[in-house]
Coordinates of C-alpha atoms and ligand atoms in Angstrom, one line a residue:
M1 CA 40.0 -45.7 -92.1
F2 CA 41.3 -47.2 -88.8
H3 CA 44.7 -48.5 -87.7
L4 CA 45.7 -50.8 -85.0
I5 CA 48.1 -49.2 -82.4
V6 CA 49.7 -51.4 -79.8
T7 CA 52.0 -50.4 -77.0
A8 CA 55.2 -52.4 -77.1
C9 CA 58.0 -52.5 -74.5
L10 CA 61.6 -53.8 -74.7
L11 CA 61.9 -57.2 -72.9
A12 CA 65.4 -56.2 -71.9
D13 CA 64.3 -52.8 -70.5
P14 CA 60.5 -52.8 -69.8
A15 CA 60.5 -49.1 -69.0
L16 CA 61.2 -48.4 -72.7
C17 CA 57.8 -48.5 -74.4
A18 CA 56.4 -46.9 -77.6
D19 CA 53.2 -47.1 -79.6
R20 CA 53.6 -49.2 -82.8
L21 CA 51.2 -49.1 -85.8
L22 CA 50.4 -52.4 -87.3
P23 CA 49.2 -51.8 -90.9
T24 CA 47.0 -54.0 -93.1
P25 CA 47.0 -54.4 -96.9
G26 CA 43.5 -53.0 -97.2
P27 CA 41.5 -50.3 -95.4
L28 CA 39.7 -51.2 -92.2
S29 CA 36.6 -49.9 -90.6
E30 CA 36.8 -49.3 -86.8
A31 CA 34.8 -52.5 -86.2
A32 CA 37.0 -54.6 -88.4
C33 CA 40.1 -53.2 -86.8
I34 CA 38.9 -54.1 -83.3
A35 CA 37.7 -57.6 -84.4
G36 CA 41.1 -58.6 -85.8
A37 CA 43.3 -56.9 -83.2
E38 CA 44.1 -59.7 -80.8
R39 CA 45.1 -62.1 -83.6
R40 CA 47.2 -59.5 -85.5
I41 CA 49.0 -58.5 -82.3
A42 CA 49.9 -62.1 -81.6
D43 CA 51.2 -62.6 -85.1
W44 CA 53.2 -59.5 -84.9
A45 CA 54.6 -60.2 -81.5
A46 CA 55.8 -63.6 -82.7
R47 CA 58.1 -61.8 -85.1
H48 CA 59.3 -59.4 -82.4
A49 CA 60.6 -61.6 -79.7
D50 CA 62.5 -58.7 -78.1
L51 CA 59.3 -56.9 -77.2
V52 CA 56.3 -57.4 -74.9
T53 CA 53.0 -56.0 -76.2
G54 CA 50.4 -54.4 -73.9
D55 CA 47.4 -52.1 -74.4
W56 CA 46.0 -51.5 -77.9
H57 CA 43.4 -49.4 -79.6
C58 CA 42.2 -48.5 -83.1
R59 CA 42.9 -45.0 -84.3
A60 CA 41.6 -43.0 -87.2
T61 CA 44.0 -41.9 -90.0
A62 CA 43.7 -38.2 -89.1
D63 CA 44.9 -38.9 -85.6
L64 CA 48.1 -40.8 -86.5
P65 CA 51.5 -39.2 -86.0
H66 CA 52.9 -38.7 -89.5
L67 CA 55.9 -37.4 -91.4
A68 CA 55.8 -34.3 -93.5
L69 CA 55.6 -34.9 -97.3
A70 CA 56.0 -32.3 -100.0
E71 CA 54.7 -32.7 -103.5
I72 CA 57.5 -31.9 -106.0
A73 CA 55.7 -33.1 -109.1
P74 CA 52.2 -34.4 -109.7
G75 CA 52.1 -37.7 -107.8
V76 CA 55.7 -37.5 -106.6
L77 CA 56.2 -36.6 -102.9
V78 CA 59.3 -36.4 -100.8
H79 CA 60.0 -36.5 -97.0
A80 CA 63.2 -34.5 -96.4
G81 CA 65.3 -36.1 -93.7
H82 CA 67.7 -34.1 -91.5
P83 CA 71.0 -33.7 -93.4
E84 CA 73.1 -34.7 -90.4
P85 CA 74.5 -37.9 -88.8
V86 CA 72.1 -40.2 -86.9
S87 CA 71.5 -38.9 -83.3
P88 CA 68.9 -39.3 -80.5
A89 CA 67.6 -35.9 -81.5
N90 CA 66.7 -37.0 -85.1
G91 CA 66.0 -40.6 -84.2
G92 CA 67.5 -41.8 -87.5
D93 CA 65.3 -39.6 -89.7
I94 CA 68.2 -38.4 -91.9
A95 CA 67.5 -39.8 -95.4
N96 CA 65.2 -38.3 -98.0
L97 CA 62.3 -40.7 -98.7
G98 CA 60.1 -40.8 -101.8
V99 CA 56.5 -41.6 -102.5
V100 CA 55.1 -42.1 -106.0
I101 CA 51.3 -42.3 -106.5
G102 CA 49.9 -44.0 -109.6
D103 CA 47.0 -46.4 -109.5
T104 CA 49.0 -47.9 -106.7
V105 CA 51.7 -46.4 -104.5
A106 CA 55.5 -47.0 -104.5
V107 CA 57.7 -46.0 -101.7
I108 CA 61.4 -45.1 -102.5
D109 CA 63.3 -45.9 -99.2
P110 CA 61.1 -46.5 -96.2
G111 CA 63.4 -44.7 -93.7
G112 CA 65.7 -45.5 -90.8
S113 CA 63.5 -47.2 -88.3
R114 CA 60.1 -48.9 -87.7
A115 CA 58.8 -45.6 -86.3
I116 CA 59.9 -43.6 -89.4
G117 CA 58.3 -46.2 -91.7
E118 CA 55.1 -45.9 -89.7
G119 CA 55.2 -42.1 -90.0
L120 CA 55.7 -42.4 -93.7
Y121 CA 52.8 -44.9 -94.0
A122 CA 50.5 -42.6 -92.0
A123 CA 51.5 -39.7 -94.2
I124 CA 50.6 -41.7 -97.3
R125 CA 47.3 -42.8 -95.8
R126 CA 46.3 -39.2 -95.1
I127 CA 46.6 -38.6 -98.9
T128 CA 45.3 -41.8 -100.4
D129 CA 43.9 -45.3 -99.5
K130 CA 45.4 -46.8 -102.7
P131 CA 47.4 -50.0 -102.0
V132 CA 51.1 -49.6 -101.4
S133 CA 52.3 -52.1 -104.0
H134 CA 56.1 -51.6 -103.9
V135 CA 59.0 -50.5 -101.7
I136 CA 62.1 -49.8 -103.7
L137 CA 65.4 -49.7 -101.7
T138 CA 68.0 -47.4 -103.2
H139 CA 70.8 -49.3 -101.4
M140 CA 71.5 -51.2 -98.2
H141 CA 72.2 -48.6 -95.6
P142 CA 70.0 -48.7 -92.4
D143 CA 68.9 -45.1 -92.6
H144 CA 67.2 -45.9 -95.9
I145 CA 65.8 -49.5 -95.3
Y146 CA 64.9 -50.1 -91.7
G147 CA 61.3 -48.9 -92.1
A148 CA 60.6 -51.6 -94.8
E149 CA 58.8 -54.1 -92.5
V150 CA 55.9 -51.7 -92.0
F151 CA 55.2 -51.8 -95.8
A152 CA 55.8 -55.5 -96.0
E153 CA 53.0 -55.9 -93.4
A154 CA 50.9 -53.5 -95.6
G155 CA 51.3 -55.9 -98.5
A156 CA 54.0 -54.2 -100.5
E157 CA 56.6 -56.1 -102.5
I158 CA 60.2 -55.0 -101.5
V159 CA 62.5 -54.6 -104.5
A160 CA 66.3 -53.9 -104.4
H161 CA 69.5 -54.4 -106.3
R162 CA 70.7 -58.0 -106.6
N163 CA 73.7 -57.4 -104.3
L164 CA 71.7 -55.9 -101.5
P165 CA 70.8 -59.0 -99.5
S166 CA 74.4 -60.2 -99.1
G167 CA 75.5 -56.6 -98.1
V168 CA 72.8 -56.4 -95.4
E169 CA 73.5 -59.9 -94.1
R170 CA 77.2 -59.1 -93.8
R171 CA 76.6 -56.0 -91.8
A172 CA 73.4 -56.8 -89.8
G173 CA 75.3 -57.9 -86.7
V174 CA 77.3 -54.6 -86.5
W175 CA 74.3 -52.5 -87.2
A176 CA 72.2 -54.2 -84.5
E177 CA 74.7 -52.8 -82.0
S178 CA 75.7 -49.5 -83.6
I179 CA 72.4 -48.0 -84.7
P180 CA 70.5 -48.2 -81.4
R181 CA 73.7 -46.6 -79.8
Q182 CA 73.5 -43.7 -82.3
A183 CA 69.8 -43.2 -82.5
G184 CA 68.7 -44.4 -79.0
A185 CA 67.0 -47.7 -78.2
L186 CA 63.6 -46.1 -78.0
A187 CA 63.8 -44.6 -81.5
M188 CA 64.6 -48.1 -82.8
L189 CA 62.0 -50.0 -80.8
G190 CA 60.4 -52.7 -83.0
T191 CA 62.8 -52.2 -85.9
R192 CA 63.7 -55.3 -87.8
A193 CA 65.6 -55.5 -91.1
V194 CA 63.7 -57.3 -93.8
L195 CA 65.2 -58.6 -97.0
P196 CA 63.8 -57.8 -100.5
D197 CA 61.1 -60.1 -102.0
R198 CA 62.7 -59.5 -105.4
T199 CA 66.1 -58.3 -106.7
L200 CA 67.2 -56.7 -110.0
A201 CA 70.4 -57.1 -112.0
A202 CA 69.2 -55.1 -115.0
P203 CA 67.1 -52.0 -115.7
E204 CA 63.4 -52.4 -115.3
D205 CA 60.3 -50.3 -115.8
M206 CA 57.8 -50.6 -113.0
D207 CA 54.3 -49.8 -114.0
L208 CA 52.1 -48.3 -111.3
G209 CA 49.2 -47.7 -113.6
S210 CA 49.2 -43.9 -114.2
A211 CA 52.9 -43.7 -113.3
T212 CA 56.0 -45.5 -114.4
L213 CA 59.3 -45.8 -112.6
R214 CA 62.6 -46.8 -114.4
L215 CA 64.8 -48.7 -112.0
Q216 CA 68.5 -48.7 -112.9
P217 CA 71.0 -50.8 -111.0
V218 CA 74.4 -49.1 -110.9
A219 CA 77.9 -50.5 -110.9
T220 CA 79.7 -50.3 -107.5
A221 CA 79.9 -46.7 -106.4
H222 CA 78.5 -45.4 -103.0
T223 CA 77.9 -49.2 -102.3
D224 CA 77.8 -52.3 -104.5
N225 CA 74.0 -52.2 -104.5
D226 CA 73.0 -48.7 -105.6
L227 CA 69.8 -48.3 -107.6
T228 CA 68.4 -45.1 -109.2
I229 CA 64.7 -44.5 -109.8
L230 CA 63.4 -42.2 -112.6
H231 CA 59.8 -41.1 -112.6
L232 CA 59.2 -41.1 -116.4
E233 CA 56.3 -38.7 -116.4
S234 CA 58.1 -35.8 -114.6
G235 CA 61.8 -36.6 -115.1
V236 CA 62.4 -36.6 -111.3
L237 CA 65.4 -38.8 -110.5
F238 CA 65.8 -40.4 -107.1
T239 CA 69.6 -41.0 -106.8
G240 CA 69.7 -42.5 -103.3
D241 CA 73.1 -41.9 -101.8
L242 CA 74.8 -41.7 -105.2
V243 CA 74.3 -38.0 -104.4
F244 CA 74.9 -36.4 -101.0
A245 CA 74.4 -32.7 -100.2
G246 CA 75.1 -31.2 -96.8
L247 CA 75.8 -34.5 -95.0
T248 CA 79.3 -35.8 -95.6
P249 CA 79.3 -38.6 -98.2
S250 CA 80.2 -42.0 -96.9
L251 CA 82.2 -44.3 -99.1
D252 CA 81.1 -48.0 -98.8
G253 CA 81.7 -49.2 -102.4
S254 CA 84.3 -47.8 -104.9
L255 CA 85.7 -44.3 -105.1
T256 CA 86.7 -44.7 -108.7
G257 CA 83.4 -46.3 -109.5
W258 CA 81.5 -43.4 -107.8
L259 CA 83.5 -40.8 -109.7
D260 CA 82.9 -42.7 -112.9
W261 CA 79.1 -42.7 -112.3
L262 CA 79.2 -38.9 -111.6
G263 CA 81.2 -38.4 -114.8
H264 CA 78.4 -39.8 -116.9
P265 CA 75.2 -37.8 -116.4
P266 CA 72.0 -39.9 -116.7
E267 CA 70.2 -40.3 -120.0
P268 CA 67.7 -38.7 -120.3
M269 CA 68.9 -35.8 -118.2
P270 CA 66.5 -35.6 -115.1
S271 CA 64.4 -32.5 -114.5
V272 CA 65.6 -32.5 -110.9
I273 CA 67.3 -34.9 -108.6
I274 CA 66.4 -36.0 -105.2
P275 CA 69.6 -36.9 -103.4
G276 CA 69.8 -39.4 -100.5
H277 CA 70.6 -36.6 -98.1
G278 CA 70.3 -32.8 -98.3
P279 CA 68.1 -30.4 -100.1
V280 CA 65.6 -32.0 -102.4
R281 CA 64.8 -30.9 -106.0
M282 CA 68.2 -29.8 -107.3
P283 CA 69.4 -29.7 -110.9
W284 CA 71.9 -32.4 -111.8
D285 CA 75.0 -30.1 -112.1
Q286 CA 74.3 -28.1 -109.0
G287 CA 73.3 -31.1 -107.0
T288 CA 76.4 -33.2 -107.8
A289 CA 79.2 -30.5 -107.9
P290 CA 80.1 -30.5 -104.2
L291 CA 80.1 -34.3 -104.1
R292 CA 82.4 -34.5 -107.2
A293 CA 84.8 -31.9 -105.7
Y294 CA 85.0 -33.8 -102.4
L295 CA 85.5 -37.3 -104.0
T296 CA 88.0 -35.9 -106.5
A297 CA 90.1 -34.4 -103.7
L298 CA 89.8 -37.6 -101.7
A299 CA 91.2 -39.6 -104.7
D300 CA 93.9 -37.0 -105.7
Q301 CA 95.2 -36.6 -102.1
T302 CA 95.1 -40.4 -101.4
R303 CA 97.1 -41.1 -104.6
A304 CA 99.6 -38.4 -103.6
A305 CA 100.0 -39.9 -100.1
I306 CA 100.6 -43.4 -101.6
R307 CA 103.2 -42.0 -104.0
A308 CA 104.9 -40.3 -101.1
G309 CA 105.2 -43.7 -99.3
E310 CA 102.9 -42.7 -96.4
A311 CA 101.3 -45.5 -94.3
M312 CA 97.5 -45.7 -94.3
S313 CA 97.3 -44.2 -90.8
E314 CA 99.4 -41.2 -91.8
A315 CA 97.4 -40.6 -94.9
A316 CA 94.1 -41.0 -93.0
A317 CA 95.1 -38.2 -90.7
H318 CA 95.2 -35.5 -93.4
V319 CA 93.6 -36.8 -96.6
G320 CA 90.4 -34.8 -97.5
T321 CA 90.6 -32.6 -94.4
D322 CA 90.8 -29.4 -96.4
Q323 CA 87.3 -30.2 -97.8
R324 CA 85.4 -29.8 -94.5
D325 CA 83.4 -26.7 -95.4
G326 CA 79.7 -27.2 -96.0
W327 CA 79.6 -30.9 -94.8
Q328 CA 77.9 -32.1 -91.6
G329 CA 79.5 -34.9 -89.6
F330 CA 82.7 -34.4 -91.6
D331 CA 85.6 -35.5 -89.4
E332 CA 84.4 -39.0 -88.5
I333 CA 83.0 -39.9 -91.9
N334 CA 86.0 -38.4 -93.8
A335 CA 88.5 -40.4 -91.7
R336 CA 86.6 -43.6 -92.6
N337 CA 86.5 -42.5 -96.3
A338 CA 90.3 -41.8 -96.3
I339 CA 91.0 -45.4 -95.1
A340 CA 88.6 -46.9 -97.7
A341 CA 90.2 -44.8 -100.4
F342 CA 93.7 -45.8 -99.4
K343 CA 92.7 -49.5 -99.4
E344 CA 91.2 -49.2 -102.8
L345 CA 93.9 -47.0 -104.5
E346 CA 97.0 -48.6 -103.1
W347 CA 96.6 -51.5 -105.6
E348 CA 96.2 -49.2 -108.7
Ligands
LIG1 ZN1 74.1 -44.7 -97.9

């Protein structure tokens, strides 16, 4: 199987160039890849007006750069992101990404950039040439969704919570500035946010042939568009960022809603959970305990500060700071969480 690789450079900074992989829905021979290349590059470039395309070639699957995937149950694979804030060193590869293989393939979060999505696509193609039929977005955050366009080009349907499109649209302008600043412009080259083809407001079983995924939209917690995905055959539960381990949790939804979700273990109890960040394959109790402790402290200390008549800025300077141990990127994320918690709880 062969894949079209084109060199693309930023129009605004022509010295910044990277190879981009342009996938197709079906497998290609080398001859078919070469025959269609010019037309496909022109189509792709029309959607990427910030880039200039240059040389291209067709490359065999075995020669593609690819992400590492670990099989954690039959047909369930995970790429473990770096459990740390986005930086030029990690290029935005911080979220845990899932792949479920049935008669077709589903991706659970395509990663934080075009390049990461391509690396995940290449990793899948090294294992199977089955079609990638679905991409499921666990929630709106860029480190989880920005690789989606690769899979849209490969023919996948992109599925998300009903509230995801409005959340992405509200924040897209800010992210367009902030994410390249954090990850580096080269790491984000060619990255475009794409919206879901279909959204859910109620649970749904997704049939992949020999695998079934139960998609469960969740009330506002980490964000207002969280979705969990249970692989019914193995009991593996992908929680997205409803569970963080190692990387400091970021509150972008509802603190009380998040604690409420954590207080009601899923039915049926998963065999293991795959958190959005941190070690994969943890039991529910062990995986959620540090997060519960942190969010409980955040809520308790915020309520105490409000009762004591503190202003938001005073509260934000100390709330949660005794919880720093064991969390990456703590000070900056906790300060934002303290403000979000104050705004939410001052009206209780
Ligand atoms: Zn998130």
